[in-house]
Every structure is written in C-alpha cells, then in structure tokens.
PDB file of C-alpha atoms and ligand atoms in Angstrom:
ATOM      1  CA  MET A   1       0.000   0.000   0.000  1.00 94.00           C
ATOM      2  CA  GLU A   2       1.191   3.477  -0.750  1.00 97.00           C
ATOM      3  CA  SER A   3      -0.227   6.692   0.702  1.00 98.00           C
ATOM      4  CA  SER A   4       0.766  10.310   0.550  1.00 98.00           C
ATOM      5  CA  ALA A   5      -0.206  13.364   2.590  1.00 98.00           C
ATOM      6  CA  PRO A   6       0.461  17.076   2.176  1.00 98.00           C
ATOM      7  CA  ALA A   7       2.327  19.522   4.410  1.00 98.00           C
ATOM      8  CA  LYS A   8       0.498  22.341   6.166  1.00 97.00           C
ATOM      9  CA  ILE A   9       0.950  25.907   7.304  1.00 97.00           C
ATOM     10  CA  ILE A  10      -0.800  27.549  10.235  1.00 97.00           C
ATOM     11  CA  LEU A  11      -2.396  30.773   9.033  1.00 98.00           C
ATOM     12  CA  PHE A  12      -3.495  31.942  12.493  1.00 98.00           C
ATOM     13  CA  GLY A  13      -3.629  30.684  16.075  1.00 97.00           C
ATOM     14  CA  GLU A  14      -0.681  28.333  16.758  1.00 96.00           C
ATOM     15  CA  HIS A  15       0.085  27.869  20.464  1.00 95.00           C
ATOM     16  CA  ALA A  16      -3.243  29.482  21.423  1.00 95.00           C
ATOM     17  CA  VAL A  17      -4.978  26.375  20.020  1.00 93.00           C
ATOM     18  CA  VAL A  18      -3.324  24.267  22.744  1.00 88.00           C
ATOM     19  CA  TYR A  19      -5.364  26.322  25.284  1.00 90.00           C
ATOM     20  CA  GLY A  20      -8.706  25.946  23.517  1.00 89.00           C
ATOM     21  CA  GLU A  21      -8.519  29.012  21.269  1.00 94.00           C
ATOM     22  CA  PRO A  22      -9.353  28.597  17.562  1.00 96.00           C
ATOM     23  CA  ALA A  23      -6.692  28.170  14.879  1.00 97.00           C
ATOM     24  CA  ILE A  24      -6.731  27.984  11.086  1.00 98.00           C
ATOM     25  CA  ALA A  25      -4.389  25.808   9.033  1.00 98.00           C
ATOM     26  CA  MET A  26      -4.118  25.152   5.312  1.00 98.00           C
ATOM     27  CA  ALA A  27      -2.775  22.053   3.564  1.00 98.00           C
ATOM     28  CA  ILE A  28      -0.107  22.958   0.983  1.00 97.00           C
ATOM     29  CA  ASP A  29       1.398  21.344  -2.101  1.00 96.00           C
ATOM     30  CA  LEU A  30       4.498  19.703  -0.583  1.00 96.00           C
ATOM     31  CA  ARG A  31       4.047  15.961   0.175  1.00 97.00           C
ATOM     32  CA  SER A  32       5.361  12.907   1.959  1.00 97.00           C
ATOM     33  CA  THR A  33       4.812   9.339   0.772  1.00 98.00           C
ATOM     34  CA  VAL A  34       4.843   6.115   2.812  1.00 97.00           C
ATOM     35  CA  LYS A  35       4.874   2.685   1.170  1.00 97.00           C
ATOM     36  CA  ILE A  36       4.301  -0.419   3.304  1.00 96.00           C
ATOM     37  CA  LYS A  37       4.332  -4.098   2.503  1.00 94.00           C
ATOM     38  CA  ARG A  38       4.219  -7.303   4.511  1.00 93.00           C
ATOM     39  CA  SER A  39       7.691  -8.677   5.209  1.00 94.00           C
ATOM     40  CA  ASP A  40       9.567 -11.077   7.496  1.00 93.00           C
ATOM     41  CA  LYS A  41      11.253  -8.252   9.424  1.00 94.00           C
ATOM     42  CA  PHE A  42      10.120  -4.787  10.628  1.00 94.00           C
ATOM     43  CA  LEU A  43      12.247  -2.307   8.630  1.00 95.00           C
ATOM     44  CA  ILE A  44      11.999   1.453   8.040  1.00 95.00           C
ATOM     45  CA  ASN A  45      13.955   2.653   5.010  1.00 95.00           C
ATOM     46  CA  GLY A  46      16.060  -0.500   5.210  1.00 94.00           C
ATOM     47  CA  GLU A  47      16.998  -0.015   8.890  1.00 94.00           C
ATOM     48  CA  SER A  48      15.798  -1.482  12.174  1.00 94.00           C
ATOM     49  CA  PRO A  49      13.281   0.987  13.653  1.00 92.00           C
ATOM     50  CA  ASP A  50      14.811   3.424  16.127  1.00 88.00           C
ATOM     51  CA  SER A  51      12.548   5.656  18.257  1.00 84.00           C
ATOM     52  CA  LYS A  52      15.010   8.524  17.873  1.00 82.00           C
ATOM     53  CA  PHE A  53      14.786   8.628  14.074  1.00 82.00           C
ATOM     54  CA  HIS A  54      11.512   6.866  13.280  1.00 90.00           C
ATOM     55  CA  GLY A  55       9.420   7.730  16.360  1.00 91.00           C
ATOM     56  CA  TYR A  56       6.150   8.461  14.567  1.00 95.00           C
ATOM     57  CA  ILE A  57       6.194   5.513  12.147  1.00 96.00           C
ATOM     58  CA  LYS A  58       7.287   3.103  14.891  1.00 95.00           C
ATOM     59  CA  LYS A  59       4.497   4.283  17.203  1.00 96.00           C
ATOM     60  CA  ALA A  60       1.863   4.085  14.431  1.00 97.00           C
ATOM     61  CA  VAL A  61       2.834   0.477  13.695  1.00 96.00           C
ATOM     62  CA  GLU A  62       2.931  -0.422  17.423  1.00 96.00           C
ATOM     63  CA  LEU A  63      -0.522   1.062  18.037  1.00 97.00           C
ATOM     64  CA  TYR A  64      -2.368  -0.024  14.909  1.00 97.00           C
ATOM     65  CA  TRP A  65      -0.740  -3.099  13.359  1.00 96.00           C
ATOM     66  CA  ASN A  66      -0.469  -6.512  14.997  1.00 92.00           C
ATOM     67  CA  GLU A  67       0.059  -8.864  12.069  1.00 91.00           C
ATOM     68  CA  SER A  68       3.250  -9.964  10.271  1.00 90.00           C
ATOM     69  CA  PRO A  69       6.136  -7.416  10.223  1.00 95.00           C
ATOM     70  CA  LEU A  70       6.100  -4.486   7.780  1.00 95.00           C
ATOM     71  CA  ASN A  71       8.691  -3.096   5.433  1.00 96.00           C
ATOM     72  CA  VAL A  72       8.186   0.706   5.402  1.00 97.00           C
ATOM     73  CA  VAL A  73       9.732   3.044   2.824  1.00 97.00           C
ATOM     74  CA  THR A  74       9.303   6.822   3.019  1.00 97.00           C
ATOM     75  CA  SER A  75      10.042   9.850   0.872  1.00 96.00           C
ATOM     76  CA  SER A  76       9.272  13.522   1.436  1.00 95.00           C
ATOM     77  CA  THR A  77       9.689  17.000  -0.030  1.00 93.00           C
ATOM     78  CA  ILE A  78       8.794  18.679   3.292  1.00 94.00           C
ATOM     79  CA  PRO A  79      11.598  20.330   5.309  1.00 90.00           C
ATOM     80  CA  HIS A  80      11.902  19.006   8.895  1.00 85.00           C
ATOM     81  CA  ALA A  81      11.425  20.899  12.168  1.00 79.00           C
ATOM     82  CA  SER A  82      10.140  23.949  10.366  1.00 84.00           C
ATOM     83  CA  GLY A  83       6.457  24.307  11.252  1.00 87.00           C
ATOM     84  CA  LEU A  84       5.304  22.708   7.997  1.00 94.00           C
ATOM     85  CA  GLY A  85       3.919  19.542   9.558  1.00 93.00           C
ATOM     86  CA  SER A  86       6.506  17.054   8.268  1.00 93.00           C
ATOM     87  CA  SER A  87       5.943  14.622  11.158  1.00 92.00           C
ATOM     88  CA  ALA A  88       2.170  14.929  10.901  1.00 95.00           C
ATOM     89  CA  SER A  89       2.371  14.230   7.171  1.00 97.00           C
ATOM     90  CA  ILE A  90       4.541  11.113   7.621  1.00 97.00           C
ATOM     91  CA  THR A  91       2.274   9.922  10.470  1.00 97.00           C
ATOM     92  CA  VAL A  92      -0.884  10.394   8.412  1.00 98.00           C
ATOM     93  CA  SER A  93       0.645   8.643   5.365  1.00 98.00           C
ATOM     94  CA  THR A  94       1.676   5.706   7.571  1.00 98.00           C
ATOM     95  CA  VAL A  95      -1.704   5.400   9.302  1.00 98.00           C
ATOM     96  CA  SER A  96      -3.449   5.680   5.924  1.00 98.00           C
ATOM     97  CA  SER A  97      -1.398   2.833   4.440  1.00 97.00           C
ATOM     98  CA  ILE A  98      -2.058   0.647   7.502  1.00 97.00           C
ATOM     99  CA  LEU A  99      -5.826   1.276   7.378  1.00 97.00           C
ATOM    100  CA  ALA A 100      -5.851   0.608   3.624  1.00 96.00           C
ATOM    101  CA  LEU A 101      -4.142  -2.736   4.239  1.00 94.00           C
ATOM    102  CA  GLN A 102      -6.860  -3.491   6.819  1.00 94.00           C
ATOM    103  CA  ASN A 103      -9.639  -2.472   4.352  1.00 95.00           C
ATOM    104  CA  ASP A 104     -10.731   0.216   6.792  1.00 96.00           C
ATOM    105  CA  TRP A 105      -9.628   3.432   5.042  1.00 97.00           C
ATOM    106  CA  ASN A 106     -11.545   6.561   5.998  1.00 96.00           C
ATOM    107  CA  LYS A 107     -10.345  10.071   6.697  1.00 98.00           C
ATOM    108  CA  GLU A 108     -11.949  10.486  10.117  1.00 98.00           C
ATOM    109  CA  LYS A 109     -10.267   7.347  11.420  1.00 98.00           C
ATOM    110  CA  ILE A 110      -6.936   8.364   9.868  1.00 98.00           C
ATOM    111  CA  ALA A 111      -7.130  11.787  11.577  1.00 98.00           C
ATOM    112  CA  LYS A 112      -8.054  10.281  14.965  1.00 98.00           C
ATOM    113  CA  ASN A 113      -5.433   7.527  14.924  1.00 98.00           C
ATOM    114  CA  SER A 114      -2.750   9.943  13.690  1.00 97.00           C
ATOM    115  CA  PHE A 115      -3.532  12.366  16.519  1.00 96.00           C
ATOM    116  CA  GLU A 116      -3.125   9.497  19.021  1.00 96.00           C
ATOM    117  CA  VAL A 117       0.289   8.713  17.497  1.00 96.00           C
ATOM    118  CA  GLU A 118       1.417  12.353  17.632  1.00 93.00           C
ATOM    119  CA  TYR A 119       0.117  12.745  21.176  1.00 91.00           C
ATOM    120  CA  SER A 120       1.944   9.692  22.462  1.00 91.00           C
ATOM    121  CA  VAL A 121       5.225  10.674  20.759  1.00 90.00           C
ATOM    122  CA  GLN A 122       5.303  14.381  21.639  1.00 82.00           C
ATOM    123  CA  GLY A 123       2.985  14.792  24.638  1.00 76.00           C
ATOM    124  CA  ARG A 124       0.740  17.840  24.799  1.00 71.00           C
ATOM    125  CA  ALA A 125      -0.501  18.636  21.287  1.00 77.00           C
ATOM    126  CA  SER A 126      -3.588  19.791  19.463  1.00 86.00           C
ATOM    127  CA  PRO A 127      -4.993  17.847  16.491  1.00 93.00           C
ATOM    128  CA  ILE A 128      -4.499  20.767  14.094  1.00 93.00           C
ATOM    129  CA  ASP A 129      -1.588  19.319  12.086  1.00 95.00           C
ATOM    130  CA  THR A 130      -2.814  15.754  11.727  1.00 96.00           C
ATOM    131  CA  SER A 131      -6.408  16.763  10.899  1.00 97.00           C
ATOM    132  CA  THR A 132      -5.359  19.385   8.321  1.00 98.00           C
ATOM    133  CA  VAL A 133      -3.029  17.128   6.378  1.00 98.00           C
ATOM    134  CA  THR A 134      -5.668  14.372   6.461  1.00 98.00           C
ATOM    135  CA  ALA A 135      -8.543  16.588   5.301  1.00 98.00           C
ATOM    136  CA  GLY A 136      -6.727  18.875   2.850  1.00 98.00           C
ATOM    137  CA  GLY A 137      -8.076  22.375   2.123  1.00 97.00           C
ATOM    138  CA  THR A 138      -8.382  24.858   4.969  1.00 97.00           C
ATOM    139  CA  VAL A 139      -9.334  23.770   8.454  1.00 97.00           C
ATOM    140  CA  LEU A 140     -10.632  25.715  11.440  1.00 97.00           C
ATOM    141  CA  VAL A 141      -9.999  23.973  14.747  1.00 96.00           C
ATOM    142  CA  SER A 142     -12.246  25.301  17.486  1.00 94.00           C
ATOM    143  CA  LYS A 143     -14.204  24.549  20.621  1.00 90.00           C
ATOM    144  CA  LYS A 144     -17.345  25.565  18.705  1.00 85.00           C
ATOM    145  CA  ASP A 145     -19.114  23.453  16.141  1.00 86.00           C
ATOM    146  CA  PHE A 146     -19.308  25.387  12.843  1.00 82.00           C
ATOM    147  CA  ALA A 147     -21.038  24.600   9.564  1.00 84.00           C
ATOM    148  CA  GLY A 148     -18.519  22.544   7.637  1.00 89.00           C
ATOM    149  CA  ARG A 149     -17.780  20.187  10.517  1.00 93.00           C
ATOM    150  CA  LEU A 150     -15.587  17.285   9.462  1.00 96.00           C
ATOM    151  CA  TRP A 151     -15.124  15.479  12.786  1.00 97.00           C
ATOM    152  CA  LYS A 152     -14.638  15.940  16.522  1.00 96.00           C
ATOM    153  CA  ILE A 153     -11.529  14.848  18.409  1.00 95.00           C
ATOM    154  CA  GLU A 154     -11.464  14.195  22.160  1.00 92.00           C
ATOM    155  CA  LYS A 155      -8.551  13.574  24.505  1.00 90.00           C
ATOM    156  CA  ASP A 156      -8.013  13.970  28.276  1.00 86.00           C
ATOM    157  CA  ASN A 157     -11.098  16.152  28.895  1.00 85.00           C
ATOM    158  CA  ASN A 158     -10.316  18.285  25.826  1.00 86.00           C
ATOM    159  CA  SER A 159     -12.360  18.290  22.675  1.00 90.00           C
ATOM    160  CA  TRP A 160     -11.839  19.988  19.336  1.00 93.00           C
ATOM    161  CA  PHE A 161     -14.228  20.437  16.425  1.00 96.00           C
ATOM    162  CA  ILE A 162     -12.470  20.145  13.089  1.00 96.00           C
ATOM    163  CA  ASN A 163     -14.276  22.264  10.487  1.00 96.00           C
ATOM    164  CA  ASN A 164     -13.648  22.786   6.811  1.00 95.00           C
ATOM    165  CA  ILE A 165     -13.758  26.454   5.722  1.00 95.00           C
ATOM    166  CA  GLU A 166     -13.868  27.766   2.180  1.00 94.00           C
ATOM    167  CA  ILE A 167     -11.367  30.556   1.588  1.00 95.00           C
ATOM    168  CA  CYS A 168     -10.051  32.602  -1.339  1.00 93.00           C
ATOM    169  CA  ASP A 169      -7.423  31.217  -3.672  1.00 90.00           C
ATOM    170  CA  LEU A 170      -4.434  31.870  -1.416  1.00 91.00           C
ATOM    171  CA  SER A 171      -0.874  31.506  -2.604  1.00 85.00           C
ATOM    172  CA  LEU A 172       1.968  32.339  -0.221  1.00 96.00           C
ATOM    173  CA  ILE A 173       5.732  32.375   0.037  1.00 98.00           C
ATOM    174  CA  ILE A 174       7.442  30.325   2.728  1.00 97.00           C
ATOM    175  CA  GLY A 175      10.853  31.414   3.983  1.00 97.00           C
ATOM    176  CA  CYS A 176      12.893  29.063   6.170  1.00 95.00           C
ATOM    177  CA  SER A 177      15.322  30.396   8.777  1.00 94.00           C
ATOM    178  CA  GLY A 178      17.558  27.320   8.695  1.00 92.00           C
ATOM    179  CA  ILE A 179      17.190  27.107  12.500  1.00 93.00           C
ATOM    180  CA  ARG A 180      15.484  23.942  13.729  1.00 90.00           C
ATOM    181  CA  GLY A 181      12.299  24.779  15.597  1.00 87.00           C
ATOM    182  CA  ILE A 182      11.581  22.174  18.268  1.00 87.00           C
ATOM    183  CA  THR A 183       7.821  22.351  18.739  1.00 87.00           C
ATOM    184  CA  HIS A 184       7.537  20.550  22.080  1.00 85.00           C
ATOM    185  CA  GLU A 185      10.195  22.836  23.620  1.00 91.00           C
ATOM    186  CA  MET A 186       8.271  25.901  22.467  1.00 93.00           C
ATOM    187  CA  VAL A 187       4.967  24.435  23.697  1.00 91.00           C
ATOM    188  CA  ASP A 188       6.626  23.872  27.119  1.00 91.00           C
ATOM    189  CA  LYS A 189       8.016  27.395  27.167  1.00 96.00           C
ATOM    190  CA  VAL A 190       4.557  28.872  26.516  1.00 96.00           C
ATOM    191  CA  ARG A 191       3.020  26.567  29.144  1.00 93.00           C
ATOM    192  CA  ARG A 192       5.470  27.782  31.812  1.00 96.00           C
ATOM    193  CA  TYR A 193       4.756  31.410  30.890  1.00 97.00           C
ATOM    194  CA  THR A 194       0.964  31.026  30.911  1.00 96.00           C
ATOM    195  CA  GLU A 195       1.040  29.162  34.236  1.00 95.00           C
ATOM    196  CA  LYS A 196       2.685  32.076  36.006  1.00 96.00           C
ATOM    197  CA  SER A 197       1.407  35.109  34.098  1.00 97.00           C
ATOM    198  CA  GLY A 198      -2.107  36.462  33.604  1.00 97.00           C
ATOM    199  CA  PHE A 199      -0.638  38.715  30.902  1.00 98.00           C
ATOM    200  CA  ALA A 200       0.479  35.652  28.904  1.00 98.00           C
ATOM    201  CA  ARG A 201      -3.031  34.210  29.226  1.00 97.00           C
ATOM    202  CA  ASP A 202      -4.436  37.497  27.855  1.00 98.00           C
ATOM    203  CA  VAL A 203      -2.013  37.231  24.928  1.00 98.00           C
ATOM    204  CA  ILE A 204      -3.360  33.736  24.191  1.00 98.00           C
ATOM    205  CA  ALA A 205      -6.941  35.077  24.260  1.00 98.00           C
ATOM    206  CA  SER A 206      -5.975  37.954  21.916  1.00 98.00           C
ATOM    207  CA  ILE A 207      -4.526  35.464  19.426  1.00 98.00           C
ATOM    208  CA  GLY A 208      -7.900  33.660  19.519  1.00 97.00           C
ATOM    209  CA  ASN A 209      -9.687  36.933  18.681  1.00 97.00           C
ATOM    210  CA  ILE A 210      -7.337  37.539  15.743  1.00 98.00           C
ATOM    211  CA  THR A 211      -8.105  34.067  14.402  1.00 98.00           C
ATOM    212  CA  TYR A 212     -11.867  34.651  14.527  1.00 96.00           C
ATOM    213  CA  SER A 213     -11.466  38.064  12.845  1.00 96.00           C
ATOM    214  CA  SER A 214      -9.474  36.504  10.011  1.00 97.00           C
ATOM    215  CA  ILE A 215     -12.288  34.209   8.835  1.00 96.00           C
ATOM    216  CA  SER A 216     -14.202  36.782   6.769  1.00 96.00           C
ATOM    217  CA  ALA A 217     -10.989  38.315   5.365  1.00 97.00           C
ATOM    218  CA  LEU A 218      -9.870  34.824   4.274  1.00 97.00           C
ATOM    219  CA  LYS A 219     -13.196  34.222   2.556  1.00 96.00           C
ATOM    220  CA  ASP A 220     -13.180  37.629   0.812  1.00 96.00           C
ATOM    221  CA  GLY A 221      -9.501  37.524  -0.174  1.00 96.00           C
ATOM    222  CA  ASP A 222      -8.964  40.810   1.685  1.00 97.00           C
ATOM    223  CA  TYR A 223      -5.134  40.763   1.650  1.00 97.00           C
ATOM    224  CA  LYS A 224      -4.756  44.108   3.402  1.00 97.00           C
ATOM    225  CA  THR A 225      -6.752  43.018   6.441  1.00 98.00           C
ATOM    226  CA  LEU A 226      -5.128  39.568   6.419  1.00 98.00           C
ATOM    227  CA  GLY A 227      -1.639  41.084   6.334  1.00 98.00           C
ATOM    228  CA  SER A 228      -2.371  43.352   9.254  1.00 98.00           C
ATOM    229  CA  LEU A 229      -3.822  40.429  11.259  1.00 98.00           C
ATOM    230  CA  MET A 230      -0.710  38.351  10.436  1.00 98.00           C
ATOM    231  CA  LYS A 231       1.506  41.162  11.767  1.00 98.00           C
ATOM    232  CA  LYS A 232      -0.529  41.378  14.983  1.00 98.00           C
ATOM    233  CA  ASN A 233      -0.440  37.588  15.419  1.00 98.00           C
ATOM    234  CA  GLN A 234       3.347  37.591  14.897  1.00 98.00           C
ATOM    235  CA  ASN A 235       3.847  40.338  17.516  1.00 98.00           C
ATOM    236  CA  LEU A 236       1.890  38.292  20.044  1.00 98.00           C
ATOM    237  CA  LEU A 237       3.914  35.148  19.230  1.00 98.00           C
ATOM    238  CA  SER A 238       7.096  37.189  19.827  1.00 98.00           C
ATOM    239  CA  ILE A 239       5.745  38.275  23.206  1.00 98.00           C
ATOM    240  CA  LEU A 240       5.149  34.599  24.050  1.00 98.00           C
ATOM    241  CA  GLY A 241       8.854  34.003  23.299  1.00 97.00           C
ATOM    242  CA  VAL A 242       8.571  31.706  20.296  1.00 97.00           C
ATOM    243  CA  SER A 243      10.167  33.917  17.648  1.00 97.00           C
ATOM    244  CA  HIS A 244      13.914  33.946  16.866  1.00 96.00           C
ATOM    245  CA  PRO A 245      16.342  36.684  15.696  1.00 95.00           C
ATOM    246  CA  ASN A 246      16.645  35.008  12.269  1.00 95.00           C
ATOM    247  CA  ILE A 247      12.850  34.935  11.939  1.00 96.00           C
ATOM    248  CA  GLN A 248      12.700  38.636  12.751  1.00 96.00           C
ATOM    249  CA  SER A 249      15.453  39.404  10.189  1.00 96.00           C
ATOM    250  CA  MET A 250      13.522  37.551   7.484  1.00 97.00           C
ATOM    251  CA  ILE A 251      10.335  39.442   8.329  1.00 97.00           C
ATOM    252  CA  ASN A 252      12.212  42.782   8.265  1.00 97.00           C
ATOM    253  CA  GLU A 253      13.824  42.003   4.908  1.00 96.00           C
ATOM    254  CA  VAL A 254      10.514  41.285   3.155  1.00 96.00           C
ATOM    255  CA  GLU A 255       8.341  43.812   4.978  1.00 95.00           C
ATOM    256  CA  LYS A 256       8.499  46.420   2.217  1.00 96.00           C
ATOM    257  CA  TYR A 257       7.170  43.917  -0.334  1.00 96.00           C
ATOM    258  CA  SER A 258       4.508  42.138   1.733  1.00 97.00           C
ATOM    259  CA  TYR A 259       1.106  42.662   3.337  1.00 97.00           C
ATOM    260  CA  GLY A 260       2.264  40.705   6.379  1.00 97.00           C
ATOM    261  CA  ALA A 261       4.371  37.767   7.519  1.00 98.00           C
ATOM    262  CA  LYS A 262       4.400  35.434  10.509  1.00 98.00           C
ATOM    263  CA  ILE A 263       5.785  32.206  11.907  1.00 97.00           C
ATOM    264  CA  THR A 264       4.006  28.996  10.974  1.00 96.00           C
ATOM    265  CA  GLY A 265       3.838  26.348  13.724  1.00 94.00           C
ATOM    266  CA  GLY A 266       5.819  26.022  16.928  1.00 93.00           C
ATOM    267  CA  GLY A 267       8.485  28.659  16.110  1.00 95.00           C
ATOM    268  CA  GLY A 268      11.822  29.039  17.909  1.00 95.00           C
ATOM    269  CA  GLY A 269      13.225  28.937  14.347  1.00 94.00           C
ATOM    270  CA  GLY A 270      11.531  27.125  11.481  1.00 94.00           C
ATOM    271  CA  CYS A 271       9.734  29.020   8.715  1.00 96.00           C
ATOM    272  CA  ILE A 272       7.583  32.059   8.100  1.00 97.00           C
ATOM    273  CA  ILE A 273       4.651  32.529   5.741  1.00 98.00           C
ATOM    274  CA  ILE A 274       4.572  35.713   3.675  1.00 98.00           C
ATOM    275  CA  LEU A 275       1.510  37.238   2.013  1.00 98.00           C
ATOM    276  CA  THR A 276       2.636  39.246  -0.986  1.00 97.00           C
ATOM    277  CA  ASP A 277       1.770  40.312  -4.539  1.00 96.00           C
ATOM    278  CA  GLU A 278       5.486  40.593  -5.330  1.00 96.00           C
ATOM    279  CA  LYS A 279       6.378  36.936  -5.120  1.00 96.00           C
ATOM    280  CA  ASP A 280       9.389  37.009  -7.416  1.00 96.00           C
ATOM    281  CA  GLU A 281      10.945  39.945  -5.567  1.00 96.00           C
ATOM    282  CA  VAL A 282      10.408  38.254  -2.195  1.00 97.00           C
ATOM    283  CA  LEU A 283      11.837  34.939  -3.439  1.00 97.00           C
ATOM    284  CA  LYS A 284      14.888  36.790  -4.768  1.00 97.00           C
ATOM    285  CA  ILE A 285      15.485  38.567  -1.445  1.00 97.00           C
ATOM    286  CA  LEU A 286      15.216  35.332   0.543  1.00 97.00           C
ATOM    287  CA  ARG A 287      17.456  33.368  -1.833  1.00 96.00           C
ATOM    288  CA  ASN A 288      20.098  36.123  -1.901  1.00 96.00           C
ATOM    289  CA  ARG A 289      20.322  35.867   1.878  1.00 95.00           C
ATOM    290  CA  GLY A 290      20.666  32.066   1.705  1.00 95.00           C
ATOM    291  CA  TRP A 291      17.239  31.286   3.180  1.00 96.00           C
ATOM    292  CA  SER A 292      15.458  28.451   1.404  1.00 95.00           C
ATOM    293  CA  SER A 293      12.046  29.433   0.137  1.00 96.00           C
ATOM    294  CA  TYR A 294       8.963  27.956  -1.516  1.00 95.00           C
ATOM    295  CA  LYS A 295       5.994  29.288  -3.436  1.00 96.00           C
ATOM    296  CA  VAL A 296       2.996  27.293  -2.190  1.00 96.00           C
ATOM    297  CA  LYS A 297      -0.714  27.005  -2.796  1.00 95.00           C
ATOM    298  CA  MET A 298      -3.544  25.114  -1.167  1.00 96.00           C
ATOM    299  CA  ASP A 299      -3.699  21.317  -1.461  1.00 97.00           C
ATOM    300  CA  LYS A 300      -7.365  20.372  -1.727  1.00 96.00           C
ATOM    301  CA  GLU A 301      -7.106  16.579  -1.577  1.00 97.00           C
ATOM    302  CA  GLY A 302      -5.412  15.806   1.739  1.00 98.00           C
ATOM    303  CA  VAL A 303      -4.332  12.208   2.321  1.00 98.00           C
ATOM    304  CA  LYS A 304      -4.494   9.826  -0.671  1.00 98.00           C
ATOM    305  CA  ASN A 305      -4.098   6.086  -0.959  1.00 96.00           C
ATOM    306  CA  TYR A 306      -3.017   4.557  -4.271  1.00 91.00           C
TER     307      TYR A 306
HETATM  308  O1  PMV B 401       5.431  23.145  14.753  1.00 76.75           O
HETATM  309  P1  PMV B 401       4.213  22.453  14.210  1.00 76.75           P
HETATM  310  O2  PMV B 401       4.034  22.631  12.754  1.00 76.75           O
HETATM  311  O3  PMV B 401       4.104  21.023  14.638  1.00 76.75           O
HETATM  312  O4  PMV B 401       2.892  23.204  14.809  1.00 76.75           O
HETATM  313  C1  PMV B 401       2.609  23.158  16.178  1.00 76.75           C
HETATM  314  C2  PMV B 401       1.396  23.974  16.520  1.00 76.75           C
HETATM  315  C3  PMV B 401       1.289  24.274  18.016  1.00 76.75           C
HETATM  316  O5  PMV B 401       0.082  25.010  18.173  1.00 76.75           O
HETATM  317  C4  PMV B 401       2.453  25.125  18.494  1.00 76.75           C
HETATM  318  C5  PMV B 401       1.230  23.008  18.855  1.00 76.75           C
HETATM  319  C6  PMV B 401      -0.032  22.188  18.655  1.00 76.75           C
HETATM  320  O6  PMV B 401       0.027  20.979  18.938  1.00 76.75           O
HETATM  321  O7  PMV B 401      -1.070  22.733  18.262  1.00 76.75           O
END
C-alpha cells in the first residue's frame, strides 16, 4: 500500500490552540509518501526501527498493526522541524497505508489515529496538524461546532471540532530560517509562561480573537486586512517568546514587499509565511540571503491512498 499526505501551514492561532482558542491551518502542495508491505522483518527505510529517528512511524505500527512485520519506505519533499507539519504528514501517510491494508480506510479514522500517534510521541498537542493534512483544504480547529464540521476529536477532557472552511485562492511564500524549531520545547516554554502570568493568558486570548477576525478576510480575499492580522499575530507570538532573531530578520527584509508575515507552527526557528503580490521579488530577497524558500498554494485533496 502506498499513501501520501500534504504539508500544512498555520495561518493563524498556533500555540493558542493548545489552550482551547481557535486556529486555522491550510494544507499545501508539498508531500510525503509512505509505502508499506508485509515482510519477514520490521524495517523502516532499510533499517531497524529506532525511536530517535523513526518515532512516529514506529508508534503508528505499534498502536495499529499486529500482524506480520512491515517493510516501510518513506520519501518527502517537506523540510523538517520547520512548522510545515513534516511529522504529521509522515504519520498520516503511515496510518493511511495501515488502514488501507486493513480495508478500513476513511479520513476520520486516519485523523483520529494519527492524533493518538502524535500525542503519544510528543505529549501535549492539538490535532491541528494531523487533521489538516488528512482533510486537505483549509481547516478551522475550534471549541465551537461550525457549519462545515468534518469530525470531533477528544482527549483527556479536551475536545476539538475540526471544520472545513472555504477561503479565497491563497498563494503564499514560505521562507525558512535554517534554524530547527523544536515544537515541544516551544509548547513547554509557553506553558510555563501562561502558568505564572495572567498577561500571557491574555495574549493567548488575543490570538484567539485575531483568528476569529481573520475568517471573513480569508473568505473575501482581503489581503490588506489579512496582512495586518498576520503582523498582529506575529507580535503576540514574539511576546510569548517563540520567535527567533533570524525569523525577525527575514520578516524585516521582506516587509516592504509584503502585506504581512508570521511564523508557521511552533516557532523558535523554522519558517515564516509571507503574504505578498510581489512573489518574485520576495523569493529573490530570501534566496540572496541564503534562506530556502517555496511558493505554495492550497492542497485540496489531503491524504491519498493509491
Ligand atoms: O510546529 P508544528 O508545525 O508542529 O505546529 C505546532 C502547533 C502548536 O500550536 C504550536 C502546537 C499544537 O500541537 O497545536
């Protein structure tokens, strides 16, 4: 069985979503592929599975496969540790191939099982990455049930509604700082801050308000409003301590040519998303400074099994 799943960016609301605020993510046209077949030995890319390098695949197989060993082969065009959902994409592709082999392939089950895998590998997490790369398109994760509900995910007294939202035809530039962003470290940092500071909790609530305000601008393709909301969201993420000097330099360099730019995902490094009409100019600036960059658009399909 062979499955593939897209990458994702978070348009608004990362970190705040861990505390029950809404967030919006979009699947994008970078992909990972996972091929599995029955074998006499459990192998991942020709090696014995090692939790350090193959944590997500190993956990998915442990949790959801109890027949003869599997030979797993992966490939991916998604940069690692950069807020683009590379682990979620590999997890979803793996779970999809396993469910296909069990004749039980459906997107809701893939999203739920993949969230369980991510949760047991990295601890505290929201289902935003795994559900977005499963569903494709643009996804609003919230405590409220909206029209466009895809499924509901529950864990440890938390529940999230996963809703599909229709937005304008959005194409963005991604710029990568070259600094590895370690999501669980950033999630821990924000947790420590919010536990001791009412101000940090207000910042989280303000991010939630920004996310709700972005919905109509996303639908209408109102780039000016979206850019200004992205800037506000980025300032609040900086206050939470999840930006990085290289991220700030990238944002400064492209500011003149963009409506707005912000981190995608956990931060502490990783990548930014840039909303601009001057894509070629922005790509040139990033490349001249040695930052890898991508022009991306929405992936509508989500996970696929071949
Ligand atoms: O760094 P990423 O792409 O895995 O995104 C993490 C998003 C957070 O909100 C920071 C954490 C989460 O689980 O929602």
